Amino acid sequence: MQVAQTVIRHLNPSVEDFSSLVAIQPHLVLAFGSVAALQTAAPALTQAFPQAHRAGCSTAGEISAEGVADGTLVVTGLHFAHAHSSQVSTVLASMEDSFAAGRRLATGLPVVGLRAILIFGQGVQINGSAVLAGMTEIVGSKVPITGGLAGDGGAFAQTWVLDGQGVSSDRLTCVGLYGSALEFSHGSFGGWSPFGPARKVTRCENNVLYELDGEPALSIYKRYLGDHADGLPASGLLFPFAMLGRDHTEVGLIRTILGVDEAAGSLTLAGDIDPEGYLRLMHASTDALVDGAEAAAEAARAMHANTGEGLALLVSCVGRKLVMGGRVDEEVEAVGEVFGQGATLAGFYSYGEISPFSPEVECKLHNQTMTITYIAETA
């Protein structure tokens, strides 16, 4: 497999800006950028790579081999020697359409030889876990699904997805990967620590949380946040929820806040909530988050033996970026050290990360994690 990457730092790029990628004749092109960068680059991407599958999304920060940036466009091309890909997109009509949209995506992919799926979706009006449930119902739990939900620089207003039709604020796209030569591994880790008591979920509907311990969820959440409550929903990225089971055990999932409804006293989370479970607030330090990113990289690295050229796709939550501030490059550097010179790093800061827990556990929507997908080919 050949991998080439370019970082565009200006708007309205031309086909010539992608010449280094065109040279390898990529089969798959991944593009992640700010809203403005992705929108203005879409026509040139179509012209430069008319035969390639094109996928990506707007971000809350771009990740490349050069580190972390804002306001740029990171474009990475993959030329497969033996593997191949297939792409399907669908319109997401509403948040309630999420499960059905996931089914439509998965149904459109050829089943024979399907090894793995990459998915990118809009990041605001979506129930990410419902999308994955719909996909898993079709392809089963043995096919790994990884990717993430788009961002818009932390505004939580309107996000964009790139596919073969250009950019759109209401489409989801997925890329199926095929072939016995494909190496596809993944890892996911957080680094957040819980604080305060566990609160019983007493009223919720899918991903909307109405009550904790019989009180309006928003009221309880604001009490914990104190002065930070004035910055909701963005400040909620600093204080996500840990999901606990009905017996208070950790289930390994974190949920972040996508929106608040003052009238209803509710919180909209990025994925489904267990109506019989518990939630507990979390916080983190930069050192703990960097350690978590390194652990995710080691998990992905341990799943394959390839030492040649490959792509490490990093999807990290915007909440981690806010906590780390000027030290955010450290988590990307930690991943790079694990994979070494053979891996090209690409990815973005997201509103939701998608990855299995482990090779044996089906795909889930994560929040506040670093998820890593490694793609390569055997000789």
Tab-separated table of C-alpha atoms in Angstrom:
chain	number	residue	atom	x	y	z
A	1	MET	CA	0.000	0.000	0.000
A	2	GLN	CA	1.155	3.535	-0.783
A	3	VAL	CA	0.187	6.532	1.366
A	4	ALA	CA	0.627	10.200	0.491
A	5	GLN	CA	-0.490	13.269	2.416
A	6	THR	CA	-0.690	17.018	1.965
A	7	VAL	CA	-1.747	19.787	4.348
A	8	ILE	CA	-3.487	22.754	2.701
A	9	ARG	CA	-3.259	25.988	4.675
A	10	HIS	CA	-5.242	28.248	2.362
A	11	LEU	CA	-8.798	28.339	1.012
A	12	ASN	CA	-9.856	27.506	-2.555
A	13	PRO	CA	-7.068	25.053	-3.413
A	14	SER	CA	-6.517	23.992	-7.017
A	15	VAL	CA	-5.909	20.546	-8.507
A	16	GLU	CA	-2.176	21.338	-8.539
A	17	ASP	CA	-2.188	21.483	-4.727
A	18	PHE	CA	-2.900	17.739	-4.702
A	19	SER	CA	-0.240	16.720	-7.237
A	20	SER	CA	1.747	14.610	-4.758
A	21	LEU	CA	-1.360	12.554	-4.040
A	22	VAL	CA	-2.417	12.301	-7.674
A	23	ALA	CA	1.003	10.770	-8.378
A	24	ILE	CA	0.169	7.595	-6.427
A	25	GLN	CA	-3.266	7.220	-8.122
A	26	PRO	CA	-5.149	6.727	-4.837
A	27	HIS	CA	-8.160	4.456	-4.559
A	28	LEU	CA	-9.329	6.166	-1.348
A	29	VAL	CA	-8.921	9.837	-0.406
A	30	LEU	CA	-9.634	11.004	3.152
A	31	ALA	CA	-10.044	14.731	3.809
A	32	PHE	CA	-10.498	16.446	7.170
A	33	GLY	CA	-10.638	20.207	7.599
A	34	SER	CA	-12.329	23.231	9.023
A	35	VAL	CA	-15.799	24.015	7.696
A	36	ALA	CA	-14.494	26.704	5.339
A	37	ALA	CA	-11.496	24.657	4.195
A	38	LEU	CA	-13.567	21.561	3.408
A	39	GLN	CA	-16.284	23.493	1.605
A	40	THR	CA	-13.950	25.448	-0.651
A	41	ALA	CA	-11.758	22.412	-1.427
A	42	ALA	CA	-14.579	20.061	-2.465
A	43	PRO	CA	-14.609	21.027	-6.180
A	44	ALA	CA	-10.826	20.616	-6.533
A	45	LEU	CA	-10.952	17.246	-4.745
A	46	THR	CA	-13.565	16.060	-7.228
A	47	GLN	CA	-11.462	17.211	-10.167
A	48	ALA	CA	-8.207	15.788	-8.819
A	49	PHE	CA	-9.578	12.380	-7.817
A	50	PRO	CA	-12.559	11.583	-10.064
A	51	GLN	CA	-12.050	7.821	-9.838
A	52	ALA	CA	-11.260	7.583	-6.118
A	53	HIS	CA	-13.652	7.161	-3.230
A	54	ARG	CA	-13.647	10.473	-1.350
A	55	ALA	CA	-14.660	10.628	2.316
A	56	GLY	CA	-14.130	12.927	5.274
A	57	CYS	CA	-15.724	15.661	7.345
A	58	SER	CA	-15.390	19.039	8.978
A	59	THR	CA	-13.537	19.094	12.272
A	60	ALA	CA	-12.802	20.748	15.591
A	61	GLY	CA	-9.100	20.467	14.743
A	62	GLU	CA	-7.062	18.601	12.142
A	63	ILE	CA	-4.447	15.914	12.769
A	64	SER	CA	-1.611	15.205	10.325
A	65	ALA	CA	1.937	13.948	10.295
A	66	GLU	CA	2.868	17.556	11.180
A	67	GLY	CA	0.757	17.604	14.358
A	68	VAL	CA	-2.483	19.397	15.300
A	69	ALA	CA	-3.805	22.486	13.510
A	70	ASP	CA	-6.985	24.536	13.089
A	71	GLY	CA	-8.331	26.035	9.882
A	72	THR	CA	-6.416	23.677	7.573
A	73	LEU	CA	-7.304	20.764	5.283
A	74	VAL	CA	-5.491	17.442	5.692
A	75	VAL	CA	-5.841	15.214	2.622
A	76	THR	CA	-4.458	11.660	2.639
A	77	GLY	CA	-4.479	9.280	-0.312
A	78	LEU	CA	-4.275	5.483	-0.132
A	79	HIS	CA	-3.320	3.309	-3.090
A	80	PHE	CA	-4.081	-0.356	-2.455
A	81	ALA	CA	-1.952	-3.059	-4.056
A	82	HIS	CA	-4.467	-5.822	-3.368
A	83	ALA	CA	-7.334	-4.544	-1.189
A	84	HIS	CA	-10.245	-2.552	-2.564
A	85	SER	CA	-13.064	-0.345	-1.297
A	86	SER	CA	-16.744	0.468	-1.801
A	87	GLN	CA	-18.607	3.623	-0.716
A	88	VAL	CA	-22.232	4.261	0.308
A	89	SER	CA	-23.877	7.499	1.459
A	90	THR	CA	-27.332	8.351	2.754
A	91	VAL	CA	-29.263	11.423	3.841
A	92	LEU	CA	-29.989	11.666	7.565
A	93	ALA	CA	-33.496	13.125	7.665
A	94	SER	CA	-33.532	13.746	11.436
A	95	MET	CA	-32.079	12.453	14.677
A	96	GLU	CA	-34.957	9.937	14.781
A	97	ASP	CA	-33.799	8.613	11.380
A	98	SER	CA	-30.412	7.555	12.791
A	99	PHE	CA	-31.106	3.816	13.161
A	100	ALA	CA	-32.717	3.547	9.733
A	101	ALA	CA	-29.856	5.555	8.200
A	102	GLY	CA	-27.368	3.068	9.638
A	103	ARG	CA	-29.319	0.213	8.072
A	104	ARG	CA	-29.344	1.981	4.701
A	105	LEU	CA	-25.581	2.449	4.772
A	106	ALA	CA	-24.835	-1.155	5.650
A	107	THR	CA	-27.376	-2.558	3.206
A	108	GLY	CA	-25.666	-0.726	0.354
A	109	LEU	CA	-22.269	-2.346	0.962
A	110	PRO	CA	-21.415	-5.609	-0.828
A	111	VAL	CA	-21.252	-8.358	1.789
A	112	VAL	CA	-18.782	-10.770	0.201
A	113	GLY	CA	-15.269	-10.174	1.485
A	114	LEU	CA	-16.210	-7.216	3.718
A	115	ARG	CA	-13.396	-6.861	6.247
A	116	ALA	CA	-14.032	-3.475	7.874
A	117	ILE	CA	-15.977	-0.209	7.565
A	118	LEU	CA	-14.983	3.446	7.950
A	119	ILE	CA	-17.852	5.857	8.687
A	120	PHE	CA	-18.106	9.643	8.910
A	121	GLY	CA	-21.276	11.455	9.900
A	122	GLN	CA	-22.535	14.901	10.756
A	123	GLY	CA	-21.994	15.640	14.417
A	124	VAL	CA	-24.936	17.630	15.793
A	125	GLN	CA	-28.405	16.337	14.859
A	126	ILE	CA	-27.520	12.665	15.120
A	127	ASN	CA	-27.769	9.716	17.485
A	128	GLY	CA	-24.450	8.058	16.753
A	129	SER	CA	-25.088	4.887	18.719
A	130	ALA	CA	-28.391	4.365	16.876
A	131	VAL	CA	-26.595	4.655	13.527
A	132	LEU	CA	-24.149	1.962	14.623
A	133	ALA	CA	-26.951	-0.261	15.925
A	134	GLY	CA	-28.609	-0.057	12.519
A	135	MET	CA	-25.384	-0.942	10.719
A	136	THR	CA	-24.568	-3.801	13.076
A	137	GLU	CA	-28.020	-5.295	12.547
A	138	ILE	CA	-27.103	-5.735	8.880
A	139	VAL	CA	-23.380	-6.602	8.889
A	140	GLY	CA	-23.212	-8.300	12.301
A	141	SER	CA	-20.883	-7.639	15.198
A	142	LYS	CA	-17.805	-9.296	13.680
A	143	VAL	CA	-17.137	-6.562	11.095
A	144	PRO	CA	-15.233	-3.715	12.805
A	145	ILE	CA	-16.612	-0.210	12.236
A	146	THR	CA	-14.477	2.828	12.991
A	147	GLY	CA	-14.594	6.551	12.228
A	148	GLY	CA	-16.185	9.579	13.827
A	149	LEU	CA	-18.701	12.397	13.869
A	150	ALA	CA	-17.882	15.757	12.295
A	151	GLY	CA	-17.132	18.949	14.210
A	152	ASP	CA	-17.415	22.649	13.462
A	153	GLY	CA	-14.667	24.129	15.594
A	154	GLY	CA	-16.635	23.762	18.833
A	155	ALA	CA	-19.664	25.802	17.702
A	156	PHE	CA	-22.067	22.806	17.716
A	157	ALA	CA	-24.143	24.516	15.009
A	158	GLN	CA	-23.651	22.823	11.607
A	159	THR	CA	-21.162	20.183	10.521
A	160	TRP	CA	-20.291	18.839	7.077
A	161	VAL	CA	-19.490	15.476	5.484
A	162	LEU	CA	-17.532	14.849	2.284
A	163	ASP	CA	-18.470	12.043	-0.097
A	164	GLY	CA	-18.568	11.399	-3.826
A	165	GLN	CA	-21.269	14.059	-4.275
A	166	GLY	CA	-19.324	16.828	-2.558
A	167	VAL	CA	-20.046	18.262	0.899
A	168	SER	CA	-23.348	18.210	2.742
A	169	SER	CA	-24.654	18.939	6.224
A	170	ASP	CA	-27.188	16.085	6.200
A	171	ARG	CA	-25.387	13.073	4.704
A	172	LEU	CA	-23.559	10.146	6.255
A	173	THR	CA	-20.958	8.179	4.320
A	174	CYS	CA	-19.202	4.891	4.857
A	175	VAL	CA	-16.393	3.062	3.066
A	176	GLY	CA	-16.264	-0.727	3.070
A	177	LEU	CA	-12.786	-2.258	2.881
A	178	TYR	CA	-12.203	-5.641	1.250
A	179	GLY	CA	-9.483	-8.181	0.538
A	180	SER	CA	-7.459	-10.811	2.363
A	181	ALA	CA	-4.349	-8.623	2.174
A	182	LEU	CA	-5.979	-5.866	4.231
A	183	GLU	CA	-4.662	-5.295	7.741
A	184	PHE	CA	-7.130	-3.380	9.895
A	185	SER	CA	-6.588	-2.845	13.610
A	186	HIS	CA	-7.994	-0.465	16.195
A	187	GLY	CA	-7.638	0.844	19.730
A	188	SER	CA	-9.632	3.132	22.002
A	189	PHE	CA	-8.824	4.676	25.372
A	190	GLY	CA	-9.928	7.651	27.442
A	191	GLY	CA	-7.921	8.786	30.444
A	192	TRP	CA	-10.782	10.503	32.289
A	193	SER	CA	-11.465	10.049	36.008
A	194	PRO	CA	-14.916	9.994	37.685
A	195	PHE	CA	-15.873	12.302	40.542
A	196	GLY	CA	-18.982	12.861	42.626
A	197	PRO	CA	-21.771	10.346	43.281
A	198	ALA	CA	-23.357	8.051	40.711
A	199	ARG	CA	-26.797	9.351	39.737
A	200	LYS	CA	-29.679	7.076	38.741
A	201	VAL	CA	-31.205	7.666	35.317
A	202	THR	CA	-34.888	8.124	36.134
A	203	ARG	CA	-36.106	9.466	32.801
A	204	CYS	CA	-34.561	9.402	29.343
A	205	GLU	CA	-35.530	8.809	25.732
A	206	ASN	CA	-32.827	7.385	23.481
A	207	ASN	CA	-30.035	9.976	23.800
A	208	VAL	CA	-32.031	12.703	25.591
A	209	LEU	CA	-31.581	12.745	29.374
A	210	TYR	CA	-34.490	14.302	31.258
A	211	GLU	CA	-34.023	13.255	34.897
A	212	LEU	CA	-31.370	12.028	37.320
A	213	ASP	CA	-32.490	10.860	40.763
A	214	GLY	CA	-35.941	12.269	39.979
A	215	GLU	CA	-34.651	15.817	39.331
A	216	PRO	CA	-34.252	17.664	36.019
A	217	ALA	CA	-30.923	16.534	34.589
A	218	LEU	CA	-29.947	20.021	33.477
A	219	SER	CA	-30.437	21.423	36.996
A	220	ILE	CA	-28.182	18.799	38.552
A	221	TYR	CA	-25.574	19.237	35.847
A	222	LYS	CA	-25.485	23.010	36.270
A	223	ARG	CA	-24.968	22.665	40.032
A	224	TYR	CA	-21.859	20.591	39.416
A	225	LEU	CA	-20.504	22.891	36.725
A	226	GLY	CA	-20.895	26.097	38.741
A	227	ASP	CA	-19.485	29.021	36.755
A	228	HIS	CA	-18.797	26.688	33.806
A	229	ALA	CA	-22.571	26.323	33.317
A	230	ASP	CA	-22.671	29.714	31.606
A	231	GLY	CA	-20.733	28.220	28.696
A	232	LEU	CA	-23.055	25.279	27.972
A	233	PRO	CA	-23.204	23.253	25.798
A	234	ALA	CA	-19.531	23.777	24.855
A	235	SER	CA	-18.321	23.730	28.484
A	236	GLY	CA	-19.942	20.312	28.868
A	237	LEU	CA	-16.992	18.927	26.911
A	238	LEU	CA	-14.887	19.416	30.042
A	239	PHE	CA	-17.276	17.355	32.187
A	240	PRO	CA	-18.623	14.288	30.396
A	241	PHE	CA	-20.613	11.430	31.933
A	242	ALA	CA	-19.321	7.943	32.633
A	243	MET	CA	-22.015	5.364	31.936
A	244	LEU	CA	-22.494	2.816	34.693
A	245	GLY	CA	-24.501	-0.386	34.597
A	246	ARG	CA	-27.538	-1.191	36.693
A	247	ASP	CA	-25.211	-2.582	39.387
A	248	HIS	CA	-22.960	0.540	39.296
A	249	THR	CA	-20.226	-1.275	37.330
A	250	GLU	CA	-18.209	0.608	34.698
A	251	VAL	CA	-19.257	-0.241	31.134
A	252	GLY	CA	-16.384	1.643	29.482
A	253	LEU	CA	-18.499	4.238	27.672
A	254	ILE	CA	-18.356	8.007	28.083
A	255	ARG	CA	-21.106	10.355	26.951
A	256	THR	CA	-20.613	14.039	26.186
A	257	ILE	CA	-23.168	16.849	25.896
A	258	LEU	CA	-24.344	17.905	22.433
A	259	GLY	CA	-27.087	20.296	23.523
A	260	VAL	CA	-29.298	21.550	26.340
A	261	ASP	CA	-33.021	22.333	26.484
A	262	GLU	CA	-33.724	24.926	29.139
A	263	ALA	CA	-37.510	24.551	28.890
A	264	ALA	CA	-37.454	20.769	29.250
A	265	GLY	CA	-34.537	20.755	31.698
A	266	SER	CA	-32.857	18.103	29.548
A	267	LEU	CA	-29.445	17.254	28.143
A	268	THR	CA	-28.925	15.791	24.682
A	269	LEU	CA	-26.013	13.343	24.709
A	270	ALA	CA	-24.082	12.065	21.696
A	271	GLY	CA	-25.393	8.501	22.070
A	272	ASP	CA	-27.997	6.336	23.735
A	273	ILE	CA	-28.362	6.141	27.514
A	274	ASP	CA	-29.243	3.034	29.533
A	275	PRO	CA	-32.664	3.877	31.031
A	276	GLU	CA	-31.931	1.547	33.969
A	277	GLY	CA	-28.338	2.627	34.485
A	278	TYR	CA	-26.398	5.321	36.317
A	279	LEU	CA	-24.279	8.297	35.234
A	280	ARG	CA	-21.290	9.864	36.953
A	281	LEU	CA	-19.386	13.033	36.078
A	282	MET	CA	-15.763	12.888	34.901
A	283	HIS	CA	-12.759	15.183	34.551
A	284	ALA	CA	-9.204	14.762	33.279
A	285	SER	CA	-5.646	16.075	33.275
A	286	THR	CA	-3.402	16.471	30.243
A	287	ASP	CA	-0.972	13.805	31.434
A	288	ALA	CA	-3.785	11.282	31.866
A	289	LEU	CA	-5.156	12.012	28.386
A	290	VAL	CA	-1.737	11.640	26.765
A	291	ASP	CA	-1.299	8.313	28.552
A	292	GLY	CA	-4.712	7.278	27.243
A	293	ALA	CA	-3.741	8.111	23.656
A	294	GLU	CA	-0.572	6.059	24.008
A	295	ALA	CA	-2.593	3.121	25.366
A	296	ALA	CA	-4.977	3.303	22.385
A	297	ALA	CA	-2.015	3.285	19.987
A	298	GLU	CA	-0.431	0.306	21.713
A	299	ALA	CA	-3.716	-1.606	21.496
A	300	ALA	CA	-3.966	-0.948	17.741
A	301	ARG	CA	-0.278	-1.699	17.182
A	302	ALA	CA	-0.501	-5.006	19.032
A	303	MET	CA	-3.158	-6.312	16.624
A	304	HIS	CA	-0.944	-6.392	13.523
A	305	ALA	CA	2.559	-7.358	12.457
A	306	ASN	CA	2.975	-4.991	9.507
A	307	THR	CA	6.164	-2.934	9.554
A	308	GLY	CA	5.749	-1.325	6.121
A	309	GLU	CA	3.765	1.665	4.979
A	310	GLY	CA	0.386	2.241	6.603
A	311	LEU	CA	-2.142	4.805	7.788
A	312	ALA	CA	-2.894	5.535	11.438
A	313	LEU	CA	-6.289	7.270	11.512
A	314	LEU	CA	-6.706	9.224	14.755
A	315	VAL	CA	-10.130	10.428	15.895
A	316	SER	CA	-9.988	12.266	19.220
A	317	CYS	CA	-12.710	14.183	21.049
A	318	VAL	CA	-12.757	17.974	21.000
A	319	GLY	CA	-13.159	17.840	24.792
A	320	ARG	CA	-9.678	16.371	25.088
A	321	LYS	CA	-8.340	19.218	22.951
A	322	LEU	CA	-9.939	21.783	25.251
A	323	VAL	CA	-8.453	20.187	28.367
A	324	MET	CA	-4.942	19.887	26.913
A	325	GLY	CA	-4.860	23.340	25.341
A	326	GLY	CA	-1.362	24.158	24.137
A	327	ARG	CA	-0.171	20.644	24.963
A	328	VAL	CA	-2.602	18.936	22.589
A	329	ASP	CA	0.203	17.913	20.205
A	330	GLU	CA	1.532	15.632	22.932
A	331	GLU	CA	-1.167	13.002	22.451
A	332	VAL	CA	-0.499	12.879	18.702
A	333	GLU	CA	3.246	12.687	19.305
A	334	ALA	CA	2.671	9.794	21.736
A	335	VAL	CA	0.777	7.889	19.043
A	336	GLY	CA	3.482	8.607	16.466
A	337	GLU	CA	6.170	7.207	18.756
A	338	VAL	CA	4.256	3.936	19.121
A	339	PHE	CA	3.792	3.395	15.375
A	340	GLY	CA	7.158	4.699	14.211
A	341	GLN	CA	8.203	6.038	10.825
A	342	GLY	CA	6.157	3.557	8.771
A	343	ALA	CA	2.801	5.069	9.657
A	344	THR	CA	1.330	8.273	8.259
A	345	LEU	CA	-0.840	10.011	10.869
A	346	ALA	CA	-4.148	11.576	9.825
A	347	GLY	CA	-7.406	12.397	11.561
A	348	PHE	CA	-9.430	14.996	13.381
A	349	TYR	CA	-10.958	16.219	16.638
A	350	SER	CA	-14.573	15.119	16.657
A	351	TYR	CA	-17.983	15.221	18.305
A	352	GLY	CA	-18.004	11.436	18.665
A	353	GLU	CA	-15.526	8.613	18.115
A	354	ILE	CA	-16.432	5.235	16.637
A	355	SER	CA	-14.516	2.059	17.421
A	356	PRO	CA	-14.919	-1.399	18.941
A	357	PHE	CA	-13.771	-1.841	22.536
A	358	SER	CA	-11.626	-4.804	21.498
A	359	PRO	CA	-11.416	-7.388	18.702
A	360	GLU	CA	-14.115	-9.412	20.435
A	361	VAL	CA	-16.597	-6.614	21.219
A	362	GLU	CA	-18.904	-4.915	18.717
A	363	CYS	CA	-18.486	-1.313	17.668
A	364	LYS	CA	-19.677	1.495	19.939
A	365	LEU	CA	-19.943	5.262	19.873
A	366	HIS	CA	-17.431	6.794	22.271
A	367	ASN	CA	-17.010	10.305	23.586
A	368	GLN	CA	-13.906	11.916	25.062
A	369	THR	CA	-11.656	9.112	23.812
A	370	MET	CA	-8.740	8.776	21.442
A	371	THR	CA	-9.602	6.080	18.895
A	372	ILE	CA	-7.020	4.818	16.438
A	373	THR	CA	-7.514	2.777	13.273
A	374	TYR	CA	-4.473	1.329	11.535
A	375	ILE	CA	-4.804	0.354	7.867
A	376	ALA	CA	-2.097	-1.476	5.919
A	377	GLU	CA	-1.608	-4.404	3.579
A	378	THR	CA	0.346	-7.598	3.925
A	379	ALA	CA	3.027	-8.193	1.334
